[in-house]
Amino acid sequence: MKLDPELSLQILEKVGVYSNRFSIAEPKILLTTKEVLDTPKEMTEGRRTSAYKYYGVSYLQHNLVFINVRKIPDEKILENTIVHELIHMRFPYLAHGKRFNKLVRQGLKGKLFPPYRKRSKISAI
Ligand SMILES: [Zn+2]
């Protein structure tokens, strides 16, 4: 898709809506490979020069998401990609697979997810 100011705004709005529904802090969004390369190396480590190959990349440690607008062919895949990356943010322990895909489908349908809580390593009675 061609990135223009209107599309950028639409994407950021969608990210805002889904971040609220998933109870996560809104991540910083990168929309071009140039922005990925302009971001400090330590933040994009691992998926930096290879980012262009993907529809989207989540940099979980830095609450940073790359949406590869140029590679994305249509609005449906765009929405899918946004939700996919935000599901990574909400369920950081979860790898790709059936459960992950189910959560993406639920997210696309408007499901609300409560905040993620790390399990305490200490239990007390
Ligand atoms: Zn993924």
Short mmCIF file of C-alpha atoms and ligand atoms in Angstrom, two decimals:
data_model
loop_
_atom_site.label_atom_id
_atom_site.label_comp_id
_atom_site.label_asym_id
_atom_site.label_seq_id
_atom_site.Cartn_x
_atom_site.Cartn_y
_atom_site.Cartn_z
CA MET A 1 0.00 0.00 0.00
CA LYS A 2 1.09 3.53 -0.57
CA LEU A 3 1.88 5.38 2.60
CA ASP A 4 0.40 8.85 2.80
CA PRO A 5 -0.50 11.06 5.77
CA GLU A 6 -4.10 9.86 5.72
CA LEU A 7 -3.12 6.19 5.86
CA SER A 8 -0.57 6.90 8.62
CA LEU A 9 -3.31 8.51 10.67
CA GLN A 10 -5.69 5.61 10.02
CA ILE A 11 -3.06 3.12 11.16
CA LEU A 12 -2.28 5.07 14.33
CA GLU A 13 -6.00 5.30 15.10
CA LYS A 14 -6.41 1.55 14.70
CA VAL A 15 -3.38 0.92 16.89
CA GLY A 16 -4.96 3.17 19.53
CA VAL A 17 -8.29 1.35 19.40
CA TYR A 18 -6.79 -2.15 19.57
CA SER A 19 -4.27 -1.18 22.25
CA ASN A 20 -7.17 -0.07 24.43
CA ARG A 21 -9.08 -3.28 23.78
CA PHE A 22 -6.02 -5.38 24.58
CA SER A 23 -5.17 -3.31 27.68
CA ILE A 24 -1.62 -2.59 26.54
CA ALA A 25 0.41 0.59 26.41
CA GLU A 26 0.22 1.96 22.89
CA PRO A 27 3.49 0.98 21.20
CA LYS A 28 5.57 3.35 19.14
CA ILE A 29 4.86 2.61 15.49
CA LEU A 30 7.34 2.61 12.62
CA LEU A 31 5.82 2.65 9.15
CA THR A 32 8.83 2.54 6.84
CA THR A 33 12.08 0.57 6.68
CA LYS A 34 13.83 3.92 6.82
CA GLU A 35 12.30 4.57 10.24
CA VAL A 36 13.49 1.12 11.35
CA LEU A 37 17.03 1.96 10.25
CA ASP A 38 16.82 5.39 11.90
CA THR A 39 15.91 3.77 15.23
CA PRO A 40 18.83 2.98 17.58
CA LYS A 41 20.39 -0.39 16.79
CA GLU A 42 19.87 -1.77 20.28
CA MET A 43 16.11 -1.34 19.89
CA THR A 44 15.77 -3.15 16.59
CA GLU A 45 18.40 -5.82 17.16
CA GLY A 46 17.67 -9.10 15.42
CA ARG A 47 15.16 -7.69 12.92
CA ARG A 48 16.74 -4.62 11.50
CA THR A 49 18.04 -5.02 7.98
CA SER A 50 15.71 -8.01 7.53
CA ALA A 51 12.59 -6.10 8.63
CA TYR A 52 11.57 -5.37 5.03
CA LYS A 53 10.81 -9.07 4.48
CA TYR A 54 7.90 -9.09 6.91
CA TYR A 55 4.45 -7.54 7.02
CA GLY A 56 5.15 -6.53 10.57
CA VAL A 57 7.72 -6.87 13.33
CA SER A 58 7.28 -6.51 17.10
CA TYR A 59 10.23 -5.37 19.16
CA LEU A 60 8.73 -6.52 22.44
CA GLN A 61 11.47 -5.27 24.76
CA HIS A 62 11.07 -1.73 23.50
CA ASN A 63 7.31 -1.55 22.95
CA LEU A 64 8.02 -0.84 19.33
CA VAL A 65 6.16 -2.15 16.26
CA PHE A 66 7.04 -1.94 12.59
CA ILE A 67 4.14 -2.12 10.14
CA ASN A 68 5.58 -2.65 6.67
CA VAL A 69 2.93 -0.65 4.83
CA ARG A 70 4.76 -0.79 1.53
CA LYS A 71 4.74 -4.57 1.48
CA ILE A 72 1.14 -4.94 2.62
CA PRO A 73 -1.18 -5.41 -0.38
CA ASP A 74 -4.56 -4.41 1.03
CA GLU A 75 -6.57 -3.13 3.95
CA LYS A 76 -7.53 -6.57 5.21
CA ILE A 77 -3.93 -7.69 5.56
CA LEU A 78 -3.09 -4.33 7.09
CA GLU A 79 -5.69 -4.80 9.84
CA ASN A 80 -4.55 -8.38 10.34
CA THR A 81 -0.95 -7.28 10.69
CA ILE A 82 -1.78 -4.57 13.22
CA VAL A 83 -3.77 -7.03 15.36
CA HIS A 84 -1.12 -9.75 14.97
CA GLU A 85 1.64 -7.46 16.25
CA LEU A 86 -0.46 -6.12 19.12
CA ILE A 87 -1.35 -9.67 20.17
CA HIS A 88 2.41 -10.25 20.46
CA MET A 89 2.54 -7.23 22.79
CA ARG A 90 -0.35 -8.48 24.93
CA PHE A 91 0.75 -12.13 25.01
CA PRO A 92 4.56 -11.82 24.99
CA TYR A 93 5.09 -15.43 26.10
CA LEU A 94 3.03 -16.91 23.29
CA ALA A 95 4.63 -18.25 20.12
CA HIS A 96 2.94 -18.48 16.74
CA GLY A 97 0.47 -21.33 16.50
CA LYS A 98 -3.16 -22.30 16.85
CA ARG A 99 -3.73 -20.44 20.09
CA PHE A 100 -2.01 -17.35 18.77
CA ASN A 101 -4.12 -17.37 15.60
CA LYS A 102 -7.28 -17.80 17.63
CA LEU A 103 -6.42 -14.73 19.69
CA VAL A 104 -5.80 -12.74 16.50
CA ARG A 105 -9.22 -13.76 15.17
CA GLN A 106 -10.86 -12.83 18.46
CA GLY A 107 -9.01 -9.52 18.49
CA LEU A 108 -10.18 -8.72 14.96
CA LYS A 109 -13.76 -9.38 16.07
CA GLY A 110 -13.44 -6.81 18.85
CA LYS A 111 -12.69 -8.94 21.88
CA LEU A 112 -11.42 -7.17 25.00
CA PHE A 113 -8.44 -8.59 26.87
CA PRO A 114 -7.69 -7.67 30.50
CA PRO A 115 -4.20 -6.39 31.35
CA TYR A 116 -1.32 -8.84 31.22
CA ARG A 117 0.03 -9.67 34.64
CA LYS A 118 3.30 -11.42 35.13
CA ARG A 119 2.93 -14.26 37.55
CA SER A 120 4.64 -13.48 40.78
CA LYS A 121 7.63 -15.70 41.50
CA ILE A 122 6.97 -15.36 45.19
CA SER A 123 3.92 -16.80 46.83
CA ALA A 124 2.93 -16.01 50.34
CA ILE A 125 0.19 -17.17 52.64
ZN ZN B 1 4.29 -12.76 14.70
#
